[in-house]
Short mmCIF file of N, CA and C in Angstrom, two decimals:
data_model
loop_
_atom_site.label_atom_id
_atom_site.label_comp_id
_atom_site.label_asym_id
_atom_site.label_seq_id
_atom_site.Cartn_x
_atom_site.Cartn_y
_atom_site.Cartn_z
N UNK A 1 -9.26 24.20 -8.08
CA UNK A 1 -8.45 23.21 -7.37
C UNK A 1 -7.06 23.19 -8.00
N UNK A 2 -6.01 23.22 -7.19
CA UNK A 2 -4.65 23.22 -7.74
C UNK A 2 -4.38 21.95 -8.54
N UNK A 3 -3.57 22.12 -9.60
CA UNK A 3 -3.22 20.99 -10.45
C UNK A 3 -2.58 19.87 -9.65
N UNK A 4 -1.75 20.21 -8.67
CA UNK A 4 -1.07 19.21 -7.85
C UNK A 4 -2.06 18.32 -7.11
N UNK A 5 -3.11 18.93 -6.53
CA UNK A 5 -4.08 18.17 -5.78
C UNK A 5 -4.90 17.28 -6.70
N UNK A 6 -5.24 17.79 -7.90
CA UNK A 6 -5.98 16.95 -8.86
C UNK A 6 -5.18 15.70 -9.18
N UNK A 7 -3.87 15.85 -9.37
CA UNK A 7 -3.01 14.71 -9.67
C UNK A 7 -3.10 13.68 -8.55
N UNK A 8 -3.10 14.15 -7.30
CA UNK A 8 -3.13 13.22 -6.18
C UNK A 8 -4.51 12.61 -5.99
N UNK A 9 -5.58 13.37 -6.24
CA UNK A 9 -6.92 12.79 -6.13
C UNK A 9 -7.13 11.73 -7.20
N UNK A 10 -6.62 12.00 -8.40
CA UNK A 10 -6.76 11.02 -9.48
C UNK A 10 -6.02 9.74 -9.13
N UNK A 11 -4.93 9.86 -8.43
CA UNK A 11 -4.16 8.68 -8.03
C UNK A 11 -4.53 8.18 -6.65
N UNK A 12 -5.66 8.63 -6.12
CA UNK A 12 -6.06 8.26 -4.77
C UNK A 12 -6.20 6.77 -4.55
N UNK A 13 -6.81 6.09 -5.51
CA UNK A 13 -6.97 4.64 -5.36
C UNK A 13 -5.62 3.94 -5.33
N UNK A 14 -4.72 4.40 -6.20
CA UNK A 14 -3.38 3.81 -6.20
C UNK A 14 -2.69 4.09 -4.87
N UNK A 15 -2.83 5.31 -4.36
CA UNK A 15 -2.21 5.67 -3.10
C UNK A 15 -2.75 4.79 -1.97
N UNK A 16 -4.06 4.59 -1.94
CA UNK A 16 -4.64 3.74 -0.89
C UNK A 16 -4.13 2.31 -1.00
N UNK A 17 -4.06 1.79 -2.22
CA UNK A 17 -3.55 0.43 -2.39
C UNK A 17 -2.09 0.34 -1.96
N UNK A 18 -1.31 1.35 -2.30
CA UNK A 18 0.10 1.36 -1.91
C UNK A 18 0.24 1.40 -0.40
N UNK A 19 -0.54 2.24 0.24
CA UNK A 19 -0.48 2.34 1.69
C UNK A 19 -0.87 1.02 2.33
N UNK A 20 -1.96 0.44 1.87
CA UNK A 20 -2.39 -0.82 2.45
C UNK A 20 -1.37 -1.92 2.23
N UNK A 21 -0.73 -1.92 1.06
CA UNK A 21 0.26 -2.97 0.81
C UNK A 21 1.47 -2.83 1.71
N UNK A 22 1.85 -1.60 2.09
CA UNK A 22 2.99 -1.40 2.98
C UNK A 22 2.63 -1.71 4.42
N UNK A 23 1.35 -1.64 4.77
CA UNK A 23 0.96 -1.69 6.16
C UNK A 23 0.35 -3.02 6.59
N UNK A 24 -0.34 -3.67 5.70
CA UNK A 24 -1.12 -4.83 6.11
C UNK A 24 -0.51 -6.15 5.69
N UNK A 25 -0.74 -7.14 6.48
CA UNK A 25 -0.53 -8.52 6.08
C UNK A 25 -1.85 -9.22 6.35
N UNK A 26 -2.45 -9.77 5.34
CA UNK A 26 -3.75 -10.38 5.50
C UNK A 26 -3.59 -11.78 6.07
N UNK A 27 -4.38 -12.07 7.09
CA UNK A 27 -4.32 -13.37 7.73
C UNK A 27 -5.63 -14.13 7.54
N UNK A 28 -6.31 -13.93 6.45
CA UNK A 28 -7.61 -14.56 6.24
C UNK A 28 -7.44 -15.87 5.48
N UNK A 29 -6.66 -16.78 6.02
CA UNK A 29 -6.46 -18.06 5.37
C UNK A 29 -7.73 -18.89 5.51
N UNK A 30 -7.98 -19.74 4.57
CA UNK A 30 -9.11 -20.65 4.65
C UNK A 30 -10.22 -20.29 3.70
N UNK A 31 -10.69 -19.05 3.70
CA UNK A 31 -11.82 -18.72 2.84
C UNK A 31 -11.45 -18.75 1.37
N UNK A 32 -10.17 -18.61 1.05
CA UNK A 32 -9.76 -18.71 -0.35
C UNK A 32 -8.95 -19.97 -0.60
N UNK A 33 -8.99 -20.90 0.35
CA UNK A 33 -8.31 -22.18 0.16
C UNK A 33 -6.85 -22.18 0.57
N UNK A 34 -6.34 -21.09 1.09
CA UNK A 34 -4.94 -21.03 1.49
C UNK A 34 -4.81 -21.44 2.95
N UNK A 35 -3.68 -21.99 3.27
CA UNK A 35 -3.39 -22.39 4.64
C UNK A 35 -2.26 -21.55 5.20
N UNK A 36 -2.27 -21.37 6.51
CA UNK A 36 -1.14 -20.69 7.13
C UNK A 36 0.04 -21.65 7.11
N UNK A 37 1.28 -21.14 7.23
CA UNK A 37 2.44 -22.03 7.22
C UNK A 37 2.36 -23.14 8.26
N UNK A 38 1.78 -22.83 9.43
CA UNK A 38 1.67 -23.85 10.48
C UNK A 38 0.73 -24.99 10.07
N UNK A 39 -0.24 -24.71 9.21
CA UNK A 39 -1.22 -25.71 8.80
C UNK A 39 -0.77 -26.55 7.61
N UNK A 40 0.32 -26.16 6.97
CA UNK A 40 0.78 -26.90 5.79
C UNK A 40 1.30 -28.27 6.19
N UNK A 41 0.96 -29.29 5.41
CA UNK A 41 1.45 -30.63 5.75
C UNK A 41 2.94 -30.75 5.44
N UNK A 42 3.67 -31.53 6.25
CA UNK A 42 5.09 -31.73 5.94
C UNK A 42 5.25 -32.53 4.65
N UNK A 43 6.28 -32.22 3.90
CA UNK A 43 6.57 -32.92 2.65
C UNK A 43 7.91 -33.61 2.80
N UNK A 44 7.94 -34.90 2.58
CA UNK A 44 9.19 -35.65 2.64
C UNK A 44 9.87 -35.53 1.28
N UNK A 45 11.11 -35.11 1.27
CA UNK A 45 11.83 -34.96 0.01
C UNK A 45 11.41 -33.68 -0.68
N UNK A 46 11.93 -33.48 -1.87
CA UNK A 46 11.62 -32.29 -2.64
C UNK A 46 10.42 -32.53 -3.54
N UNK A 47 9.56 -31.53 -3.73
CA UNK A 47 8.42 -31.70 -4.64
C UNK A 47 8.90 -31.77 -6.08
N UNK A 48 8.10 -32.40 -6.91
CA UNK A 48 8.40 -32.51 -8.34
C UNK A 48 8.17 -31.15 -8.99
N UNK A 49 9.21 -30.47 -9.49
CA UNK A 49 9.03 -29.14 -10.06
C UNK A 49 8.24 -29.15 -11.36
N UNK A 50 8.08 -30.31 -11.98
CA UNK A 50 7.36 -30.38 -13.26
C UNK A 50 5.90 -30.76 -13.09
N UNK A 51 5.45 -30.99 -11.86
CA UNK A 51 4.05 -31.32 -11.62
C UNK A 51 3.25 -30.03 -11.55
N UNK A 52 2.40 -29.82 -12.54
CA UNK A 52 1.63 -28.58 -12.66
C UNK A 52 0.54 -28.55 -11.59
N UNK A 53 0.00 -27.35 -11.33
CA UNK A 53 -1.09 -27.22 -10.37
C UNK A 53 -2.31 -28.02 -10.79
N UNK A 54 -2.47 -28.26 -12.07
CA UNK A 54 -3.59 -29.04 -12.58
C UNK A 54 -3.43 -30.52 -12.29
N UNK A 55 -2.24 -30.93 -11.83
CA UNK A 55 -1.96 -32.34 -11.58
C UNK A 55 -1.26 -33.01 -12.75
N UNK A 56 -1.22 -32.35 -13.90
CA UNK A 56 -0.56 -32.87 -15.10
C UNK A 56 0.94 -32.63 -14.99
N UNK A 57 1.72 -33.56 -15.48
CA UNK A 57 3.17 -33.40 -15.47
C UNK A 57 3.58 -32.67 -16.75
N UNK A 58 4.38 -31.61 -16.60
CA UNK A 58 4.81 -30.81 -17.74
C UNK A 58 5.66 -31.62 -18.71
N UNK A 59 5.43 -31.42 -20.02
CA UNK A 59 6.13 -32.18 -21.05
C UNK A 59 6.82 -31.29 -22.09
N UNK A 60 6.52 -29.99 -22.08
CA UNK A 60 7.03 -29.13 -23.15
C UNK A 60 7.58 -27.83 -22.58
N UNK A 61 8.21 -27.05 -23.47
CA UNK A 61 8.71 -25.74 -23.06
C UNK A 61 7.55 -24.85 -22.62
N UNK A 62 6.43 -24.93 -23.32
CA UNK A 62 5.26 -24.14 -22.95
C UNK A 62 4.75 -24.53 -21.57
N UNK A 63 4.74 -25.85 -21.29
CA UNK A 63 4.34 -26.31 -19.95
C UNK A 63 5.29 -25.74 -18.90
N UNK A 64 6.60 -25.78 -19.19
CA UNK A 64 7.56 -25.28 -18.21
C UNK A 64 7.38 -23.77 -17.97
N UNK A 65 7.12 -23.01 -19.04
CA UNK A 65 6.88 -21.58 -18.87
C UNK A 65 5.67 -21.32 -17.97
N UNK A 66 4.64 -22.13 -18.14
CA UNK A 66 3.45 -22.01 -17.29
C UNK A 66 3.79 -22.41 -15.85
N UNK A 67 4.53 -23.52 -15.69
CA UNK A 67 4.88 -24.00 -14.35
C UNK A 67 5.79 -23.00 -13.63
N UNK A 68 6.69 -22.38 -14.37
CA UNK A 68 7.58 -21.38 -13.77
C UNK A 68 6.76 -20.25 -13.16
N UNK A 69 5.73 -19.79 -13.87
CA UNK A 69 4.86 -18.74 -13.33
C UNK A 69 4.10 -19.24 -12.10
N UNK A 70 3.66 -20.50 -12.12
CA UNK A 70 2.99 -21.06 -10.94
C UNK A 70 3.92 -21.07 -9.73
N UNK A 71 5.17 -21.45 -9.94
CA UNK A 71 6.14 -21.50 -8.84
C UNK A 71 6.42 -20.09 -8.33
N UNK A 72 6.60 -19.13 -9.24
CA UNK A 72 6.83 -17.74 -8.82
C UNK A 72 5.66 -17.22 -7.98
N UNK A 73 4.44 -17.48 -8.46
CA UNK A 73 3.26 -17.02 -7.72
C UNK A 73 3.19 -17.65 -6.33
N UNK A 74 3.52 -18.93 -6.26
CA UNK A 74 3.51 -19.64 -4.99
C UNK A 74 4.54 -19.05 -4.02
N UNK A 75 5.75 -18.82 -4.51
CA UNK A 75 6.80 -18.25 -3.66
C UNK A 75 6.44 -16.84 -3.20
N UNK A 76 5.91 -16.04 -4.11
CA UNK A 76 5.51 -14.68 -3.73
C UNK A 76 4.41 -14.70 -2.67
N UNK A 77 3.46 -15.63 -2.81
CA UNK A 77 2.38 -15.72 -1.84
C UNK A 77 2.91 -16.13 -0.47
N UNK A 78 3.81 -17.12 -0.44
CA UNK A 78 4.39 -17.54 0.84
C UNK A 78 5.22 -16.42 1.46
N UNK A 79 5.95 -15.69 0.65
CA UNK A 79 6.85 -14.66 1.18
C UNK A 79 6.09 -13.41 1.61
N UNK A 80 5.13 -12.94 0.80
CA UNK A 80 4.51 -11.64 1.04
C UNK A 80 3.02 -11.70 1.34
N UNK A 81 2.39 -12.85 1.18
CA UNK A 81 0.95 -12.91 1.33
C UNK A 81 0.28 -12.36 0.08
N UNK A 82 -0.99 -12.06 0.18
CA UNK A 82 -1.67 -11.54 -1.00
C UNK A 82 -2.27 -10.17 -0.67
N UNK A 83 -2.45 -9.41 -1.72
CA UNK A 83 -2.92 -8.04 -1.59
C UNK A 83 -4.43 -8.04 -1.38
N UNK A 84 -4.91 -7.33 -0.36
CA UNK A 84 -6.36 -7.22 -0.21
C UNK A 84 -6.94 -6.36 -1.32
N UNK A 85 -8.23 -6.50 -1.60
CA UNK A 85 -8.83 -5.67 -2.65
C UNK A 85 -8.85 -4.21 -2.22
N UNK A 86 -8.97 -3.32 -3.19
CA UNK A 86 -9.07 -1.89 -2.87
C UNK A 86 -10.32 -1.64 -2.03
N UNK A 87 -10.23 -0.71 -1.09
CA UNK A 87 -11.42 -0.39 -0.32
C UNK A 87 -12.44 0.33 -1.20
N UNK A 88 -13.70 0.14 -0.90
CA UNK A 88 -14.74 0.80 -1.68
C UNK A 88 -15.06 2.18 -1.14
N UNK A 89 -15.75 2.96 -1.92
CA UNK A 89 -16.29 4.26 -1.51
C UNK A 89 -15.23 5.20 -0.94
N UNK A 90 -14.11 5.33 -1.58
CA UNK A 90 -13.05 6.18 -1.05
C UNK A 90 -13.33 7.65 -1.35
N UNK A 91 -13.04 8.49 -0.35
CA UNK A 91 -13.23 9.93 -0.50
C UNK A 91 -12.00 10.64 0.06
N UNK A 92 -11.57 11.71 -0.59
CA UNK A 92 -10.44 12.51 -0.12
C UNK A 92 -10.93 13.92 0.18
N UNK A 93 -10.55 14.42 1.36
CA UNK A 93 -10.94 15.77 1.76
C UNK A 93 -9.71 16.51 2.28
N UNK A 94 -9.42 17.63 1.67
CA UNK A 94 -8.29 18.44 2.13
C UNK A 94 -8.68 19.11 3.44
N UNK A 95 -7.90 18.86 4.50
CA UNK A 95 -8.22 19.41 5.82
C UNK A 95 -7.32 20.59 6.20
N UNK A 96 -6.17 20.72 5.54
CA UNK A 96 -5.26 21.80 5.88
C UNK A 96 -4.33 22.04 4.70
N UNK A 97 -3.94 23.28 4.52
CA UNK A 97 -2.97 23.64 3.49
C UNK A 97 -2.14 24.79 4.04
N UNK A 98 -0.82 24.63 4.05
CA UNK A 98 0.03 25.70 4.57
C UNK A 98 1.26 25.86 3.70
N UNK A 99 1.59 27.12 3.44
CA UNK A 99 2.81 27.43 2.68
C UNK A 99 4.01 27.29 3.60
N UNK A 100 5.09 26.73 3.05
CA UNK A 100 6.31 26.51 3.82
C UNK A 100 7.54 26.87 3.00
N UNK A 101 8.66 26.93 3.69
CA UNK A 101 9.98 27.10 3.08
C UNK A 101 10.04 28.37 2.23
N UNK A 102 9.56 29.46 2.80
CA UNK A 102 9.60 30.74 2.10
C UNK A 102 8.75 30.77 0.85
N UNK A 103 7.66 30.01 0.85
CA UNK A 103 6.77 29.99 -0.30
C UNK A 103 7.15 29.00 -1.38
N UNK A 104 8.19 28.19 -1.16
CA UNK A 104 8.62 27.21 -2.17
C UNK A 104 7.69 26.00 -2.25
N UNK A 105 6.97 25.72 -1.14
CA UNK A 105 6.19 24.48 -1.10
C UNK A 105 4.92 24.67 -0.29
N UNK A 106 4.03 23.71 -0.45
CA UNK A 106 2.79 23.65 0.31
C UNK A 106 2.70 22.29 0.97
N UNK A 107 2.34 22.28 2.25
CA UNK A 107 2.03 21.03 2.94
C UNK A 107 0.52 20.90 2.95
N UNK A 108 0.02 19.85 2.34
CA UNK A 108 -1.41 19.58 2.32
C UNK A 108 -1.68 18.38 3.21
N UNK A 109 -2.69 18.53 4.07
CA UNK A 109 -3.15 17.42 4.89
C UNK A 109 -4.47 16.97 4.28
N UNK A 110 -4.58 15.69 4.05
CA UNK A 110 -5.77 15.12 3.41
C UNK A 110 -6.29 14.00 4.28
N UNK A 111 -7.60 13.97 4.46
CA UNK A 111 -8.25 12.89 5.19
C UNK A 111 -8.87 11.95 4.16
N UNK A 112 -8.35 10.73 4.08
CA UNK A 112 -8.94 9.71 3.21
C UNK A 112 -9.95 8.93 4.04
N UNK A 113 -11.15 8.77 3.51
CA UNK A 113 -12.20 7.98 4.17
C UNK A 113 -12.63 6.90 3.21
N UNK A 114 -12.81 5.69 3.73
CA UNK A 114 -13.26 4.61 2.88
C UNK A 114 -13.98 3.57 3.71
N UNK A 115 -14.57 2.61 3.02
CA UNK A 115 -15.42 1.62 3.66
C UNK A 115 -16.86 1.91 3.31
N UNK A 116 -17.72 0.99 3.65
CA UNK A 116 -19.13 1.09 3.28
C UNK A 116 -19.76 2.41 3.74
N UNK A 117 -19.46 2.83 4.96
CA UNK A 117 -20.01 4.08 5.51
C UNK A 117 -18.91 5.08 5.86
N UNK A 118 -17.81 5.03 5.12
CA UNK A 118 -16.67 5.92 5.38
C UNK A 118 -16.13 5.74 6.80
N UNK A 119 -16.28 4.51 7.35
CA UNK A 119 -15.91 4.28 8.74
C UNK A 119 -14.40 4.24 8.99
N UNK A 120 -13.61 4.03 7.96
CA UNK A 120 -12.16 4.02 8.12
C UNK A 120 -11.63 5.36 7.62
N UNK A 121 -10.84 6.01 8.45
CA UNK A 121 -10.27 7.30 8.07
C UNK A 121 -8.76 7.26 8.28
N UNK A 122 -8.05 7.91 7.37
CA UNK A 122 -6.60 7.91 7.42
C UNK A 122 -6.09 9.29 7.05
N UNK A 123 -5.18 9.80 7.86
CA UNK A 123 -4.58 11.10 7.62
C UNK A 123 -3.34 10.95 6.75
N UNK A 124 -3.26 11.78 5.72
CA UNK A 124 -2.14 11.77 4.78
C UNK A 124 -1.57 13.19 4.72
N UNK A 125 -0.26 13.29 4.62
CA UNK A 125 0.39 14.58 4.44
C UNK A 125 1.23 14.55 3.17
N UNK A 126 1.16 15.62 2.38
CA UNK A 126 1.91 15.68 1.12
C UNK A 126 2.57 17.06 1.01
N UNK A 127 3.88 17.06 0.87
CA UNK A 127 4.62 18.29 0.60
C UNK A 127 4.74 18.42 -0.91
N UNK A 128 4.18 19.50 -1.45
CA UNK A 128 4.20 19.73 -2.90
C UNK A 128 4.97 21.00 -3.22
N UNK A 129 5.83 20.95 -4.23
CA UNK A 129 6.51 22.18 -4.65
C UNK A 129 5.50 23.13 -5.28
N UNK A 130 5.67 24.42 -5.05
CA UNK A 130 4.75 25.42 -5.63
C UNK A 130 4.86 25.43 -7.14
N UNK A 131 6.07 25.35 -7.64
CA UNK A 131 6.31 25.39 -9.08
C UNK A 131 6.47 23.96 -9.57
N UNK A 132 5.37 23.35 -9.93
CA UNK A 132 5.43 21.98 -10.43
C UNK A 132 4.71 21.92 -11.76
N UNK A 133 5.47 21.75 -12.81
CA UNK A 133 4.87 21.72 -14.14
C UNK A 133 4.78 20.31 -14.69
N UNK A 134 5.40 19.36 -14.03
CA UNK A 134 5.40 17.98 -14.52
C UNK A 134 5.36 17.03 -13.33
N UNK A 135 4.94 15.79 -13.56
CA UNK A 135 4.93 14.82 -12.45
C UNK A 135 6.34 14.62 -11.88
N UNK A 136 6.40 14.33 -10.60
CA UNK A 136 7.67 14.07 -9.92
C UNK A 136 7.56 12.76 -9.16
N UNK A 137 8.69 12.11 -8.92
CA UNK A 137 8.64 10.91 -8.08
C UNK A 137 8.33 11.29 -6.63
N UNK A 138 7.78 10.33 -5.90
CA UNK A 138 7.36 10.57 -4.52
C UNK A 138 8.20 9.71 -3.58
N UNK A 139 8.73 10.32 -2.54
CA UNK A 139 9.33 9.56 -1.44
C UNK A 139 8.22 9.44 -0.40
N UNK A 140 7.88 8.20 -0.10
CA UNK A 140 6.70 7.91 0.71
C UNK A 140 7.14 7.29 2.03
N UNK A 141 6.74 7.89 3.13
CA UNK A 141 7.10 7.42 4.47
C UNK A 141 5.85 6.90 5.15
N UNK A 142 5.95 5.72 5.77
CA UNK A 142 4.77 5.21 6.47
C UNK A 142 4.75 5.76 7.90
N UNK A 143 4.76 7.08 7.97
CA UNK A 143 4.70 7.78 9.24
C UNK A 143 4.16 9.18 8.98
N UNK A 144 3.90 9.90 10.05
CA UNK A 144 3.32 11.23 9.97
C UNK A 144 4.39 12.24 9.58
N UNK A 145 4.35 12.72 8.36
CA UNK A 145 5.39 13.62 7.85
C UNK A 145 5.12 15.09 8.18
N UNK A 146 3.98 15.39 8.74
CA UNK A 146 3.61 16.79 8.95
C UNK A 146 4.18 17.39 10.22
N UNK A 147 4.85 16.62 11.04
CA UNK A 147 5.45 17.18 12.26
C UNK A 147 6.63 18.07 11.92
N UNK A 148 6.82 19.08 12.76
CA UNK A 148 7.83 20.10 12.48
C UNK A 148 9.25 19.53 12.40
N UNK A 149 9.55 18.50 13.19
CA UNK A 149 10.92 17.98 13.18
C UNK A 149 11.30 17.33 11.85
N UNK A 150 10.32 17.02 10.99
CA UNK A 150 10.61 16.43 9.68
C UNK A 150 10.68 17.49 8.57
N UNK A 151 10.41 18.72 8.89
CA UNK A 151 10.39 19.75 7.85
C UNK A 151 11.75 19.98 7.19
N UNK A 152 12.88 19.96 7.92
CA UNK A 152 14.16 20.09 7.21
C UNK A 152 14.38 18.97 6.20
N UNK A 153 13.98 17.75 6.56
CA UNK A 153 14.08 16.63 5.63
C UNK A 153 13.17 16.86 4.42
N UNK A 154 11.95 17.31 4.69
CA UNK A 154 11.00 17.57 3.60
C UNK A 154 11.55 18.62 2.64
N UNK A 155 12.14 19.67 3.18
CA UNK A 155 12.68 20.73 2.32
C UNK A 155 13.82 20.19 1.45
N UNK A 156 14.67 19.38 2.03
CA UNK A 156 15.78 18.81 1.24
C UNK A 156 15.25 17.88 0.14
N UNK A 157 14.25 17.07 0.47
CA UNK A 157 13.66 16.17 -0.52
C UNK A 157 13.06 16.98 -1.67
N UNK A 158 12.33 18.04 -1.35
CA UNK A 158 11.75 18.89 -2.39
C UNK A 158 12.83 19.56 -3.23
N UNK A 159 13.91 20.01 -2.58
CA UNK A 159 15.01 20.64 -3.31
C UNK A 159 15.67 19.68 -4.29
N UNK A 160 15.61 18.39 -4.00
CA UNK A 160 16.19 17.37 -4.89
C UNK A 160 15.24 16.97 -6.02
N UNK A 161 14.03 17.56 -6.05
CA UNK A 161 13.11 17.31 -7.15
C UNK A 161 12.06 16.25 -6.88
N UNK A 162 11.87 15.88 -5.62
CA UNK A 162 10.89 14.87 -5.26
C UNK A 162 9.71 15.51 -4.53
N UNK A 163 8.63 14.75 -4.42
CA UNK A 163 7.51 15.07 -3.55
C UNK A 163 7.70 14.20 -2.31
N UNK A 164 7.29 14.70 -1.15
CA UNK A 164 7.42 13.95 0.10
C UNK A 164 6.03 13.74 0.66
N UNK A 165 5.68 12.50 0.94
CA UNK A 165 4.34 12.19 1.45
C UNK A 165 4.43 11.11 2.51
N UNK A 166 3.42 11.05 3.34
CA UNK A 166 3.35 10.01 4.37
C UNK A 166 1.97 9.97 4.97
N UNK A 167 1.78 9.02 5.88
CA UNK A 167 0.47 8.84 6.50
C UNK A 167 0.65 8.35 7.93
N UNK A 168 -0.42 8.46 8.70
CA UNK A 168 -0.41 7.96 10.06
C UNK A 168 -0.80 6.49 10.02
N UNK A 169 0.18 5.62 10.12
CA UNK A 169 -0.08 4.18 10.01
C UNK A 169 -0.99 3.68 11.13
N UNK A 170 -1.04 4.39 12.24
CA UNK A 170 -1.90 3.96 13.35
C UNK A 170 -3.38 4.12 13.01
N UNK A 171 -3.69 4.95 12.03
CA UNK A 171 -5.08 5.04 11.57
C UNK A 171 -5.52 3.72 10.96
N UNK A 172 -4.59 3.00 10.34
CA UNK A 172 -4.91 1.74 9.68
C UNK A 172 -4.78 0.54 10.61
N UNK A 173 -3.77 0.56 11.45
CA UNK A 173 -3.55 -0.58 12.34
C UNK A 173 -2.66 -0.13 13.50
N UNK A 174 -3.22 -0.12 14.67
CA UNK A 174 -2.43 0.24 15.86
C UNK A 174 -1.39 -0.85 16.11
N UNK A 175 -0.35 -0.51 16.81
CA UNK A 175 0.71 -1.47 17.11
C UNK A 175 0.32 -2.34 18.30
N UNK A 176 -0.71 -3.14 18.10
CA UNK A 176 -1.14 -4.08 19.13
C UNK A 176 -1.79 -5.29 18.46
N UNK A 177 -2.24 -6.24 19.25
CA UNK A 177 -2.79 -7.48 18.69
C UNK A 177 -4.29 -7.38 18.39
N UNK A 178 -4.90 -6.26 18.69
CA UNK A 178 -6.33 -6.08 18.47
C UNK A 178 -6.62 -6.04 16.97
N UNK A 179 -7.42 -6.97 16.49
CA UNK A 179 -7.74 -7.03 15.07
C UNK A 179 -9.17 -6.53 14.82
N UNK A 180 -9.71 -5.76 15.76
CA UNK A 180 -11.06 -5.23 15.57
C UNK A 180 -11.04 -3.74 15.22
N UNK A 181 -9.86 -3.14 15.18
CA UNK A 181 -9.77 -1.71 14.89
C UNK A 181 -9.13 -1.47 13.53
N UNK A 182 -9.01 -0.19 13.17
CA UNK A 182 -8.36 0.16 11.91
C UNK A 182 -9.07 -0.45 10.72
N UNK A 183 -8.30 -1.00 9.79
CA UNK A 183 -8.89 -1.57 8.58
C UNK A 183 -9.27 -3.03 8.73
N UNK A 184 -8.95 -3.64 9.86
CA UNK A 184 -9.24 -5.06 10.02
C UNK A 184 -10.70 -5.43 9.78
N UNK A 185 -11.68 -4.63 10.21
CA UNK A 185 -13.07 -5.00 9.91
C UNK A 185 -13.37 -5.08 8.41
N UNK A 186 -12.62 -4.34 7.58
CA UNK A 186 -12.84 -4.40 6.14
C UNK A 186 -12.25 -5.65 5.51
N UNK A 187 -11.24 -6.23 6.16
CA UNK A 187 -10.54 -7.41 5.63
C UNK A 187 -10.51 -8.50 6.70
N UNK A 188 -11.68 -9.08 7.01
CA UNK A 188 -11.71 -10.09 8.09
C UNK A 188 -10.94 -11.36 7.73
#
């Protein structure tokens, strides 16, 4: 197995988490005690910034450091939501490998499967330089990078010292309101 592919298989869980974080917004409010913005009660005036989540009022620098983290977590949750857990039983299978750009690079197509019975599948494409002796940064596109019209861009990215990768976001969530397809059954 090529060293490049081993590197990507080893980072497969990270790749899946990264992809899911770019693609999904979890709307499972209620089961973890969170409310949607529409369900939040109105607050008259400004909240007391020193009132800790425990209900205790902060009195010290240590209390304020703790409260500051609570406020940051709250703001991040309201702004971005929360990250779903990693999918279980993930498997990566190389489905295609082709040399490109006069032998300078290889385009690998990988099928990631995950879920209890591998029911969710996602196509990933990775352009790897042939001569790679050390890790390189990745430019990651949430779209199908394996189409021919993106090859000039891929070649330029590789020439600049990067790896170019992407995935078919429609495998995870189609651009519609249907929440029964893609990864939605894994994150109800």
